[in-house]
PDB file of C-alpha atoms in Angstrom:
ATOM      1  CA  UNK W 851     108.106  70.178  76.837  1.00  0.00           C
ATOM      2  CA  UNK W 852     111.041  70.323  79.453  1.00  0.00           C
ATOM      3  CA  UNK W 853     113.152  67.579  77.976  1.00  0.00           C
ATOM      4  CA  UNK W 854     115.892  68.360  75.181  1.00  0.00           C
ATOM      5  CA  UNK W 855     115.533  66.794  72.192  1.00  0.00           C
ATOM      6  CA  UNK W 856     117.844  65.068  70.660  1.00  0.00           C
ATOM      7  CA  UNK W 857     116.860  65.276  67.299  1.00  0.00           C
ATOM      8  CA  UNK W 858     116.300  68.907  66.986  1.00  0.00           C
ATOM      9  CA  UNK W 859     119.212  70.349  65.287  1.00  0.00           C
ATOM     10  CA  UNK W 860     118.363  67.910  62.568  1.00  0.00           C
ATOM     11  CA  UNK W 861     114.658  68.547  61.708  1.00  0.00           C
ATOM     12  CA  UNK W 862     115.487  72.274  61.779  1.00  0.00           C
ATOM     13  CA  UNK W 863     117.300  71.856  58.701  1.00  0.00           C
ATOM     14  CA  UNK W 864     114.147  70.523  56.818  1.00  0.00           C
ATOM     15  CA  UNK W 865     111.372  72.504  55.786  1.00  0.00           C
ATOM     16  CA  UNK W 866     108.203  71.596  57.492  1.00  0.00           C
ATOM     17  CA  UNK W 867     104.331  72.925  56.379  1.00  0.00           C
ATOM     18  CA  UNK W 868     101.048  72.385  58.494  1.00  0.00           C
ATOM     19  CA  UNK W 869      97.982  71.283  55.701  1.00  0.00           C
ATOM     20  CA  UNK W 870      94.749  70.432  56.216  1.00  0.00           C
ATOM     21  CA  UNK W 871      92.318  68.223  53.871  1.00  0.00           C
ATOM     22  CA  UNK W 872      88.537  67.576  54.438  1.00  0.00           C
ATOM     23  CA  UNK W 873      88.217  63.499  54.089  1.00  0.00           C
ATOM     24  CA  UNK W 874      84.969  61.377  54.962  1.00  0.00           C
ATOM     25  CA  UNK W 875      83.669  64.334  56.773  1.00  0.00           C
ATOM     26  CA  UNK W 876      85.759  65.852  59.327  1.00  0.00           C
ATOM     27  CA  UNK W 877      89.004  67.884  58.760  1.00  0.00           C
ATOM     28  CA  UNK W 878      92.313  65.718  58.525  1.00  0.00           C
ATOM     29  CA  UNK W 879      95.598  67.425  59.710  1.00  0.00           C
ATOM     30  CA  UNK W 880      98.933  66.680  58.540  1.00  0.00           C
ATOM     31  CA  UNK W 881     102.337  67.582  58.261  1.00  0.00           C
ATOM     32  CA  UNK W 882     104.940  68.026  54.936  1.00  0.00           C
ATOM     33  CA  UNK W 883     108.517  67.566  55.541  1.00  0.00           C
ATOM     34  CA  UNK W 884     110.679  68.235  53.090  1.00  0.00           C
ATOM     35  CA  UNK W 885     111.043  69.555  49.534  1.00  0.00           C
ATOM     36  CA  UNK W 886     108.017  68.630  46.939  1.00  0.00           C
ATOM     37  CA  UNK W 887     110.464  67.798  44.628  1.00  0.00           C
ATOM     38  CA  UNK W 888     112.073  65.347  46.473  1.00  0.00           C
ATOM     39  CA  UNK W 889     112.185  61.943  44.424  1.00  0.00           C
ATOM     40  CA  UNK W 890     110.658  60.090  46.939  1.00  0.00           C
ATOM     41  CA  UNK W 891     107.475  60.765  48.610  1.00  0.00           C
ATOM     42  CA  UNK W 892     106.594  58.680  52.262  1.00  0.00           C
ATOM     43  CA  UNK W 893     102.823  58.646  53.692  1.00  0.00           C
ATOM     44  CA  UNK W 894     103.600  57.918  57.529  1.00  0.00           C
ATOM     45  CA  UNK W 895     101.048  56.527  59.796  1.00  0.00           C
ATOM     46  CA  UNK W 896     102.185  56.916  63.859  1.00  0.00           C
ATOM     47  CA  UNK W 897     101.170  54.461  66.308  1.00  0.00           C
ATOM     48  CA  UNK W 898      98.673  54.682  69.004  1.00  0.00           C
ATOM     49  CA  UNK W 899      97.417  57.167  71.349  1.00  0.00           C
ATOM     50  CA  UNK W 900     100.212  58.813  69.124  1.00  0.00           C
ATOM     51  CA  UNK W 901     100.387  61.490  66.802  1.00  0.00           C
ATOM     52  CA  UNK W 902     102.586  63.002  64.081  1.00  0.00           C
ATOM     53  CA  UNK W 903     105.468  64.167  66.478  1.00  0.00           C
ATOM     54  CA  UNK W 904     106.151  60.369  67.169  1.00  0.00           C
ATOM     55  CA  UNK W 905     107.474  60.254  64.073  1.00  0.00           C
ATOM     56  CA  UNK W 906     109.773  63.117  63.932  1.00  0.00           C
ATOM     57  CA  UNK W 907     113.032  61.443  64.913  1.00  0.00           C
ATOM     58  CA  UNK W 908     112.838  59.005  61.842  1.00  0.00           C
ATOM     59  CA  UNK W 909     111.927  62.112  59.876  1.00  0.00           C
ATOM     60  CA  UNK W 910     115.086  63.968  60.910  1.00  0.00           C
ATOM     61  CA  UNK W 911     117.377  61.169  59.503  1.00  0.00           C
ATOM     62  CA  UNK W 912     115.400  61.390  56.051  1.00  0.00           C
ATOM     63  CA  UNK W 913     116.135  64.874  54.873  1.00  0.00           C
ATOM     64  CA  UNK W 914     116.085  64.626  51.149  1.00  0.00           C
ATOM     65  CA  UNK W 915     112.236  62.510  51.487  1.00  0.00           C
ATOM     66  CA  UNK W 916     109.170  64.059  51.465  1.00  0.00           C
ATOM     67  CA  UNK W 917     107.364  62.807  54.218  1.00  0.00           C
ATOM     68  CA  UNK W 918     103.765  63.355  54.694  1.00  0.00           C
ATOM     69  CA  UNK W 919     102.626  62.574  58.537  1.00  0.00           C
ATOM     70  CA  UNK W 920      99.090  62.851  58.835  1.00  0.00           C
ATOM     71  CA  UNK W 921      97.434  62.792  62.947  1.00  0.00           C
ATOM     72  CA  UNK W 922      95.306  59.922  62.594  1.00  0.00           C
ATOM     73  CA  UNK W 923      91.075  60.981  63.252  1.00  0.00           C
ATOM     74  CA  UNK W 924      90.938  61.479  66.597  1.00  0.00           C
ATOM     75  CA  UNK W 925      94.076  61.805  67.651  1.00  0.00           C
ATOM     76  CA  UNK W 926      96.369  64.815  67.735  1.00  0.00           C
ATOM     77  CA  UNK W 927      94.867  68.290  65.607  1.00  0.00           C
ATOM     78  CA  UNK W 928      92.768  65.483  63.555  1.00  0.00           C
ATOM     79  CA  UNK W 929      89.067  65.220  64.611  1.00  0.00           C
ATOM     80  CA  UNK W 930      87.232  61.963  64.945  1.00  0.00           C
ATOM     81  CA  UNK W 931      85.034  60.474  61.848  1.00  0.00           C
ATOM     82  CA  UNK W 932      81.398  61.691  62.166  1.00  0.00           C
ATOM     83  CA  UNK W 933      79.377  58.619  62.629  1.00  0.00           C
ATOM     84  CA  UNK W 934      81.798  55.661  62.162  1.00  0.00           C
ATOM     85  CA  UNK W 935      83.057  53.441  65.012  1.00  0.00           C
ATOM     86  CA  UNK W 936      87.019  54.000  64.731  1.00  0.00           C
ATOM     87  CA  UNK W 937      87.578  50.463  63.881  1.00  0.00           C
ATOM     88  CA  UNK W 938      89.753  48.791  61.409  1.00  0.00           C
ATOM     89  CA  UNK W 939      87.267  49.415  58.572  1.00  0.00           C
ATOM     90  CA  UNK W 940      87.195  53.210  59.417  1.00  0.00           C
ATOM     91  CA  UNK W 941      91.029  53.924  59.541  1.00  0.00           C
ATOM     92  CA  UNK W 942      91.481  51.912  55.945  1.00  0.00           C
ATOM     93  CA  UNK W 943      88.890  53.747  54.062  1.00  0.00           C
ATOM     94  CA  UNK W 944      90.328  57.114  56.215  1.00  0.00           C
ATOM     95  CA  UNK W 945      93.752  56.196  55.078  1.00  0.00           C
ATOM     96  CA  UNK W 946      92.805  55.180  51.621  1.00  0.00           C
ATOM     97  CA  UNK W 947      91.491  58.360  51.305  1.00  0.00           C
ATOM     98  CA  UNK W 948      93.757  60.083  52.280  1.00  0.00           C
ATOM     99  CA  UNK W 949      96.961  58.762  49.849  1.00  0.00           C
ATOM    100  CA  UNK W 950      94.275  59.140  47.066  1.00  0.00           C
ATOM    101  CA  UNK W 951      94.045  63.003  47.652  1.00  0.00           C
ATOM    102  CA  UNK W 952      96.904  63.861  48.788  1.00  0.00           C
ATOM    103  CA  UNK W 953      99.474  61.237  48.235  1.00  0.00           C
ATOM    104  CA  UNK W 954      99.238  59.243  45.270  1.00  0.00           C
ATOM    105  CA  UNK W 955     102.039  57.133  44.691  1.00  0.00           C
ATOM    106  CA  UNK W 956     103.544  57.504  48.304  1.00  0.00           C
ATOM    107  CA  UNK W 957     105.405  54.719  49.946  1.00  0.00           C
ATOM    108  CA  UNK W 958     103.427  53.673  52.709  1.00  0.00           C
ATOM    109  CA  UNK W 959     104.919  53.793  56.280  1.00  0.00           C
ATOM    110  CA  UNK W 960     102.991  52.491  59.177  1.00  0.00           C
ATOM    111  CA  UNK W 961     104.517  51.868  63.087  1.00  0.00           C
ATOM    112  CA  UNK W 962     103.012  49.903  65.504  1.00  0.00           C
ATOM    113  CA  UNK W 963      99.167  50.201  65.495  1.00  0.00           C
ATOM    114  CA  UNK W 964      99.826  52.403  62.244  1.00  0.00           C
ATOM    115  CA  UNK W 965     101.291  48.659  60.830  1.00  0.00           C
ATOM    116  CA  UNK W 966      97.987  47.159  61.390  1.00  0.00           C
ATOM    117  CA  UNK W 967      95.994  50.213  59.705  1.00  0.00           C
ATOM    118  CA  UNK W 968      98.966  50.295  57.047  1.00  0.00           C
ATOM    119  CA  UNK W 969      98.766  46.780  55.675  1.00  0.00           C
ATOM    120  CA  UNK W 970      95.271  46.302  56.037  1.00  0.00           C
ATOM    121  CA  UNK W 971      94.651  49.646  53.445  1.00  0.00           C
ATOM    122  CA  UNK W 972      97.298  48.070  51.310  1.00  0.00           C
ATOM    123  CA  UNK W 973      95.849  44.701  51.200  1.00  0.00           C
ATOM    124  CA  UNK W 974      92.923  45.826  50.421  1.00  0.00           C
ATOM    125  CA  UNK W 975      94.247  47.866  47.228  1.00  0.00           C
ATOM    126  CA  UNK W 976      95.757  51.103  48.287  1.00  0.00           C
ATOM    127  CA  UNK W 977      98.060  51.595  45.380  1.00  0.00           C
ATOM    128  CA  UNK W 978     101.775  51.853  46.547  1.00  0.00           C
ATOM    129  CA  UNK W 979     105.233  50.649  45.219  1.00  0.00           C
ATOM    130  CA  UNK W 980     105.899  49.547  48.351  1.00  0.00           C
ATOM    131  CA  UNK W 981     104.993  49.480  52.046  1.00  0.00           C
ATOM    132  CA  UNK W 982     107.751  50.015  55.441  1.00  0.00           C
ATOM    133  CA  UNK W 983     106.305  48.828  58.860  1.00  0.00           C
ATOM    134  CA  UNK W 984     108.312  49.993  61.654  1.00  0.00           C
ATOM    135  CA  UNK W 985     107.577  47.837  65.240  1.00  0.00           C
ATOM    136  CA  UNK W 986     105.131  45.977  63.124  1.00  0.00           C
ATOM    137  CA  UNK W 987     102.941  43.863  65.415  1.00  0.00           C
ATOM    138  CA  UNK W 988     103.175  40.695  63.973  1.00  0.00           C
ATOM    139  CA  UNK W 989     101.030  38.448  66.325  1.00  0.00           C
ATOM    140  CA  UNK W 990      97.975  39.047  68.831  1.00  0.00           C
ATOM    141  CA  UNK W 991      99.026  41.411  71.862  1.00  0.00           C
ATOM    142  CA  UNK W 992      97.468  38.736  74.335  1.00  0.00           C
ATOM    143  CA  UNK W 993     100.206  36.162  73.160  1.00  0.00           C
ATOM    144  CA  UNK W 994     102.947  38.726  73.642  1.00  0.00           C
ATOM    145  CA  UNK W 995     105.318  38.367  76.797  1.00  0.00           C
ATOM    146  CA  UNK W 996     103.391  40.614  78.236  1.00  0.00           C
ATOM    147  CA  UNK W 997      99.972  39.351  77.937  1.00  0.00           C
ATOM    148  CA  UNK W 998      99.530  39.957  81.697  1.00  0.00           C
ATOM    149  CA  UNK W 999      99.670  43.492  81.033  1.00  0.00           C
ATOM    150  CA  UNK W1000      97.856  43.773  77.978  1.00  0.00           C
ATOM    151  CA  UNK W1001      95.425  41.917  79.764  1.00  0.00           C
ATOM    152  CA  UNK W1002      95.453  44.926  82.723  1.00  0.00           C
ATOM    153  CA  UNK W1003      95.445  47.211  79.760  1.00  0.00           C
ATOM    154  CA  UNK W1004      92.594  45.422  78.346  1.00  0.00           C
ATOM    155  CA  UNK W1005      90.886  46.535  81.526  1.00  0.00           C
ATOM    156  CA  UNK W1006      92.025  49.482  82.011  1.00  0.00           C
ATOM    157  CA  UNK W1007      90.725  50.728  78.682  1.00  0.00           C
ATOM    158  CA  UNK W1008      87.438  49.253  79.520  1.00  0.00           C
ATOM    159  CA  UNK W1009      87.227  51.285  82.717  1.00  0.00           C
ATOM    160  CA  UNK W1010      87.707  54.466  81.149  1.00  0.00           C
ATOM    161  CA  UNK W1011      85.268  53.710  78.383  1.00  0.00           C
ATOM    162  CA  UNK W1012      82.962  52.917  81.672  1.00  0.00           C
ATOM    163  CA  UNK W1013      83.074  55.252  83.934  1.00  0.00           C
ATOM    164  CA  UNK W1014      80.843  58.770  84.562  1.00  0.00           C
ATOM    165  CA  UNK W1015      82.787  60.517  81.753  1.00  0.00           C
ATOM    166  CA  UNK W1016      84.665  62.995  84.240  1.00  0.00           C
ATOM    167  CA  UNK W1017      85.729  60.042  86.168  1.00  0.00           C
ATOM    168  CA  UNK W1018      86.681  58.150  82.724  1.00  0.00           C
ATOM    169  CA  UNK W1019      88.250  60.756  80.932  1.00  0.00           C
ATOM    170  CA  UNK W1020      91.050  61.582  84.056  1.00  0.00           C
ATOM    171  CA  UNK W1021      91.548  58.009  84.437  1.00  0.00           C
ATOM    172  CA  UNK W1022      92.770  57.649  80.674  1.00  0.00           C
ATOM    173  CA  UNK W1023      94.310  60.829  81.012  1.00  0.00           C
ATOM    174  CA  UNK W1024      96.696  59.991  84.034  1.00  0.00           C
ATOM    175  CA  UNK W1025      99.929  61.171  83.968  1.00  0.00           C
ATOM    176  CA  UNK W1026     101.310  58.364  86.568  1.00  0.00           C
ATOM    177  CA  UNK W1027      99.580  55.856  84.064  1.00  0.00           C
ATOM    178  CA  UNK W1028     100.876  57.367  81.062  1.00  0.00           C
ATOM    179  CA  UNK W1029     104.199  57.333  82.709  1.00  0.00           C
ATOM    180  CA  UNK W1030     104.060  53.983  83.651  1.00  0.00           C
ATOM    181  CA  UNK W1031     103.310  53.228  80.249  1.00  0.00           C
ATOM    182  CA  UNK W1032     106.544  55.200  78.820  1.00  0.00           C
ATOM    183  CA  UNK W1033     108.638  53.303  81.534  1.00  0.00           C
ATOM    184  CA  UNK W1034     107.564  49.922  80.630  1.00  0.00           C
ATOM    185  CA  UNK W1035     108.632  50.330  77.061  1.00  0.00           C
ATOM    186  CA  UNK W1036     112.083  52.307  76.571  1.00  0.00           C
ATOM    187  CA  UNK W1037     114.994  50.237  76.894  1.00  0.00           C
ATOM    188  CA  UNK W1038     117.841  52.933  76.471  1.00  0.00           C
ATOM    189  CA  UNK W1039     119.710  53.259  78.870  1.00  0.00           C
ATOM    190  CA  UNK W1040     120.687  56.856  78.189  1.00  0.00           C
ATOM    191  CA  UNK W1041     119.365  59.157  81.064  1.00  0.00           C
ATOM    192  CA  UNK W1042     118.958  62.091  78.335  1.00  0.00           C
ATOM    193  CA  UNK W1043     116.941  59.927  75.733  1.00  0.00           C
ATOM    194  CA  UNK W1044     114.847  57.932  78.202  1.00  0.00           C
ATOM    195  CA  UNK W1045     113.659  61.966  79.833  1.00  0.00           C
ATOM    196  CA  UNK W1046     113.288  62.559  75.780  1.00  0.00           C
ATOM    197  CA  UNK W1047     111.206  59.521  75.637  1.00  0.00           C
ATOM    198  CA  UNK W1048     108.846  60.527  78.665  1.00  0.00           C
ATOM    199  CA  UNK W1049     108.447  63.963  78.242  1.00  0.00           C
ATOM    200  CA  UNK W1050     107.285  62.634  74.133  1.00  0.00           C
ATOM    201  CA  UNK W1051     104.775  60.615  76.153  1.00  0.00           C
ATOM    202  CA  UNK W1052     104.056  63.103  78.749  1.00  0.00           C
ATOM    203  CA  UNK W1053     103.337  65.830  75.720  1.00  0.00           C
ATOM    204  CA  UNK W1054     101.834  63.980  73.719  1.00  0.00           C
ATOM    205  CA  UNK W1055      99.919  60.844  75.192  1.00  0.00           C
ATOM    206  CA  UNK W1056      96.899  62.388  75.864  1.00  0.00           C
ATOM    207  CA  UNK W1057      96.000  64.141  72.881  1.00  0.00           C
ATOM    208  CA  UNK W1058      92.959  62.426  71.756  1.00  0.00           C
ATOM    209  CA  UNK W1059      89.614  63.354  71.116  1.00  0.00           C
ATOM    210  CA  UNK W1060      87.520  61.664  73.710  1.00  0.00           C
ATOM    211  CA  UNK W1061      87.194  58.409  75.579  1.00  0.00           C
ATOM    212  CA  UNK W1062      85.049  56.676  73.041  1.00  0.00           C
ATOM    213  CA  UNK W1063      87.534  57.170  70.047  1.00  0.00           C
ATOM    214  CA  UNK W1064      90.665  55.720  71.959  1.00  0.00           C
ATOM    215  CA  UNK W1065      88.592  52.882  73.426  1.00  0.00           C
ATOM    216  CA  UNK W1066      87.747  51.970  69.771  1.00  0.00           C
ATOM    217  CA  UNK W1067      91.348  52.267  68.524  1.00  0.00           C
ATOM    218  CA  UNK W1068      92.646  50.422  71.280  1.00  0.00           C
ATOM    219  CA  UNK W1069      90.439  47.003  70.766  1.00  0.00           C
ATOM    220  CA  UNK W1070      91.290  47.503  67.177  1.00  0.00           C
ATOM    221  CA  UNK W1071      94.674  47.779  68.080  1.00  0.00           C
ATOM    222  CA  UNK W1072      94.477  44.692  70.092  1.00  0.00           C
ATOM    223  CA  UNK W1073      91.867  42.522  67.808  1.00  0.00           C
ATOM    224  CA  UNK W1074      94.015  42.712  64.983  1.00  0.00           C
ATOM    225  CA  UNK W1075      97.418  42.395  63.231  1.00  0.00           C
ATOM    226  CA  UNK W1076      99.664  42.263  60.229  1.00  0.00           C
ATOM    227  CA  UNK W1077      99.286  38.525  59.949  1.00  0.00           C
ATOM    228  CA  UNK W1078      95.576  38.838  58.775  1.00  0.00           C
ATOM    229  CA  UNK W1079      97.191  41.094  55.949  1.00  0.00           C
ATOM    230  CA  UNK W1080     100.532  39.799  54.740  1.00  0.00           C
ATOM    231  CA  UNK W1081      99.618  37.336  51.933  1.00  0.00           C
ATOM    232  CA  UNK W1082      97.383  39.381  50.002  1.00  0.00           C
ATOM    233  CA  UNK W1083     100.831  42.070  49.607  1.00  0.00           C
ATOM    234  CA  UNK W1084     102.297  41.842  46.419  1.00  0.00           C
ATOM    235  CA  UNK W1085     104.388  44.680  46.602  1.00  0.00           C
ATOM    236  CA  UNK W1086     108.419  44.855  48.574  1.00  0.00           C
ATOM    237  CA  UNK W1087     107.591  45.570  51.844  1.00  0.00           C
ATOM    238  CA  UNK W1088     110.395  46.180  54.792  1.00  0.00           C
ATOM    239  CA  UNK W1089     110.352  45.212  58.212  1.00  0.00           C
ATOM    240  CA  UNK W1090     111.962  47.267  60.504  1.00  0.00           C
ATOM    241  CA  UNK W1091     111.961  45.397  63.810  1.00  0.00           C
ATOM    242  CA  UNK W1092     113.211  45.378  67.535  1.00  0.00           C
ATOM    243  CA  UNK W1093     114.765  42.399  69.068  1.00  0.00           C
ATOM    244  CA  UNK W1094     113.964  43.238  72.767  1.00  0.00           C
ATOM    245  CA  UNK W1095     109.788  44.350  71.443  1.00  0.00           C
ATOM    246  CA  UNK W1096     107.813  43.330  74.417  1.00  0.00           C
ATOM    247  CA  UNK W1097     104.813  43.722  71.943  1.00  0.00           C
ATOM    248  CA  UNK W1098     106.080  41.397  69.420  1.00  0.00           C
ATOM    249  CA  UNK W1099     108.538  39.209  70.023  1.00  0.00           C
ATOM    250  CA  UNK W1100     111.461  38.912  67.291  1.00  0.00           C
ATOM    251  CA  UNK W1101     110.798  35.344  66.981  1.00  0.00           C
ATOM    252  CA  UNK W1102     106.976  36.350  65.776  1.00  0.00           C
ATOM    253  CA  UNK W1103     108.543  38.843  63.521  1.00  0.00           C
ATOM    254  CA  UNK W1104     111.087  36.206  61.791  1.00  0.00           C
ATOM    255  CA  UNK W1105     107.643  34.625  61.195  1.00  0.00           C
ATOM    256  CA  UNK W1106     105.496  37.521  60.231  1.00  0.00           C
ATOM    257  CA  UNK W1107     108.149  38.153  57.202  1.00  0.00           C
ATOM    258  CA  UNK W1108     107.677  34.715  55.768  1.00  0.00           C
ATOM    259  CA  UNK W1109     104.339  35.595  55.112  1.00  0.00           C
ATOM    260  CA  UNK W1110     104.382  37.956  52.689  1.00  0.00           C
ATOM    261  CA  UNK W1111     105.413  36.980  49.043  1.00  0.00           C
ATOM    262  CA  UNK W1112     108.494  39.740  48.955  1.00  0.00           C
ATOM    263  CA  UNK W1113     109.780  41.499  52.398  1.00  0.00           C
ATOM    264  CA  UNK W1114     112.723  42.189  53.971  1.00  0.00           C
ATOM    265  CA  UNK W1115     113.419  41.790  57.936  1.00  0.00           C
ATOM    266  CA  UNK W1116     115.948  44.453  59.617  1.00  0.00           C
ATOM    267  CA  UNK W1117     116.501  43.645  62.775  1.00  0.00           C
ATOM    268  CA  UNK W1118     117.886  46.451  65.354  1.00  0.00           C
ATOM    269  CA  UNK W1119     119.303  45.463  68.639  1.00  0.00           C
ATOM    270  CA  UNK W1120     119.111  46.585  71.997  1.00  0.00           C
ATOM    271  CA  UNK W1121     115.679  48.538  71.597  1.00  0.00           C
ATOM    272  CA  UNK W1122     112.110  47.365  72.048  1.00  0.00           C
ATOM    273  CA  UNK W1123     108.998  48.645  71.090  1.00  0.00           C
ATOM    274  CA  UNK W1124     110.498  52.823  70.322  1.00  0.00           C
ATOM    275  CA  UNK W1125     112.345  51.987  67.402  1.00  0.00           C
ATOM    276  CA  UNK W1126     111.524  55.689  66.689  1.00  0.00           C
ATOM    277  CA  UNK W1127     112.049  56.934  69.395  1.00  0.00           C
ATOM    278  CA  UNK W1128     115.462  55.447  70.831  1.00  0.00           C
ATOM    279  CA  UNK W1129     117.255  53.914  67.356  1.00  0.00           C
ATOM    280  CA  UNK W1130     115.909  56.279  64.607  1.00  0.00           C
ATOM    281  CA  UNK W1131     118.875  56.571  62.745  1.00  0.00           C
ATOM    282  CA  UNK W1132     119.071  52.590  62.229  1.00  0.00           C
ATOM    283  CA  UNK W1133     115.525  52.683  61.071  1.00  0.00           C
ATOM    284  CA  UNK W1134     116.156  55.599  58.744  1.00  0.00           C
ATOM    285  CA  UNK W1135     119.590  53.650  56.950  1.00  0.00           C
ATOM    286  CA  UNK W1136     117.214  50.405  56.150  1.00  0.00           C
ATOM    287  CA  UNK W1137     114.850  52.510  54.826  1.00  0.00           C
ATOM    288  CA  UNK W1138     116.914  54.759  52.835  1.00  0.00           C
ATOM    289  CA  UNK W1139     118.434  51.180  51.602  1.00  0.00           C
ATOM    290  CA  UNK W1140     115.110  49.298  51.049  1.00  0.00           C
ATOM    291  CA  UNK W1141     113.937  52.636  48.850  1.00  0.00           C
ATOM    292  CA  UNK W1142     117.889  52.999  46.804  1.00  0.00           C
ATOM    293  CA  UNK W1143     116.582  51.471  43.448  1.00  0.00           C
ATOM    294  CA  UNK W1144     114.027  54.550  43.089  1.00  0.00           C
ATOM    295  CA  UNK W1145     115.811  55.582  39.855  1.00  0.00           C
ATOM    296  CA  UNK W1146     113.848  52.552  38.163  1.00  0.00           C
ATOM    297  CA  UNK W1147     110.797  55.151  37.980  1.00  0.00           C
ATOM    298  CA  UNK W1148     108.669  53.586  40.399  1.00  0.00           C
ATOM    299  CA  UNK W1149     108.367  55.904  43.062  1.00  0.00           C
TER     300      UNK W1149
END
């Protein structure tokens, strides 16, 4: 990494462990910030193409949580499932089993694609007293005001998945394209935090297992959202969105939040789609908020 970061001096304060658990057949890897006493324990689920450092900057505002950050299978240290097509079905049961062995009882945090895999697990029973979705994408990519370029994306995903596998592989793995990517969505206008932003992208982008596992995340990532889950929630859940989200537009997200029987909307201005990245602290105040009545023995 060549870019300072911001957040640095902060997550050196809290103690941080590297764990690994065996789950569905391959090795998970994840991350435990923070004391195991703390009160409060959060399961965090990044985004995509993303991995646990995505996270980190909402992390560093949350020093007395314990936050468990898990690299989702096939992305980051965590190898892809053997034998399952990394579709919705496969990250639920994945993430299911994971909060079962490791973190029962964990407030579930998802961001981005990690809303989609988030609310789908809880929907479909993962037991948590309640569930945070950062950036949650609250309405089909294709009808976002971008849908040109999901639609390129759409394609280029396709190509890579397509191509001789050398040819395939460097194509997903292009820096220009990942840059492009990282320039599209910050919206800071702080030279030091957007270079923060890139080099995050830059470092960490690229870090998945093979073409076939991203290609599969991606149309689940783009087949699927929070909408399909929202009603069957019974527990609180918090929206933490981005009025300038090129993914979801705040409008969709006003709607989203009607949908579920109890959640919150916090909306932060002046950001898009890297809530984590670019307004963590924001994110990390509605949260610590949303979770305040903890002394009621629920979490």
């Amino acid at each position: 990494m060549t870019a300072p970061n911001p957040y640095a001096e902060q997550l050196a304060t809290i103690p941080v462990a590297r764990r690994e658990v065996d789950l569905l057949g391959a090795t998970t890897v994840y991350w435990e910030y923070g004391s195991p006493e703390a009160e409060t324990t959060i399961l965090a689920v990044h985004g995509f193409r993303g991995e646990h450092h995505g996270l980190e900057p909402v992390v560093a505002q949350l020093p007395d949580f314990r936050v468990l950050s898990p690299d989702l299978p096939g992305f980051g240290e965590t190898r892809p499932l053997p034998g399952r097509t990394h579709d919705l079905a496969a990250y639920v049961d994945w993430l299911t089993a994971f909060a079962a062995e490791v973190a029962p009882g964990a407030v579930v945090l998802g961001h981005s694609f990690g809303s989609i895999v988030a609310a789908s697990a809880v929907a479909a029973g993962l037991a948590t007293p309640a569930l945070i979705l950062v950036n949650p994408i609250g309405a089909p990519a294709l009808e976002g005001p971008r849908g040109i370029l999901t639609r390129l994306a759409i394609f280029y995903y396709w190509a890579g998945a397509k191509l001789p596998s050398a040819a395939g592989e460097a194509l997903l793995r292009n820096r220009g394209i990942v840059r492009a990517m990282s320039v599209s969505m910050a919206k800071t206008r702080d030279p030091e935090l957007r270079r923060f932003v890139h080099d995050q992208h830059d470092t960490y982008f690229s870090r998945f297992a093979d073409r076939d596992v991203l290609h599969d995340a991606f149309v689940t990532s783009v087949s699927h959202d929070v909408r399909e889950s929202a009603r069957s929630i019974s527990q609180p859940v918090l929206l933490v969105a981005a009025q300038r989200d090129d993914i979801t537009p705040i409008e969709k997200e006003r709607e989203l939040a009607r949908l579920f029987p109890r959640a919150e909307l916090v909306e932060i201005a002046d950001v898009g789609h890297l809530i984590h990245y670019e307004t963590p602290a924001p994110a990390a105040a509605a949260i610590r908020r949303f979770l305040a009545p903890s002394d009621a023995g629920t979490r």
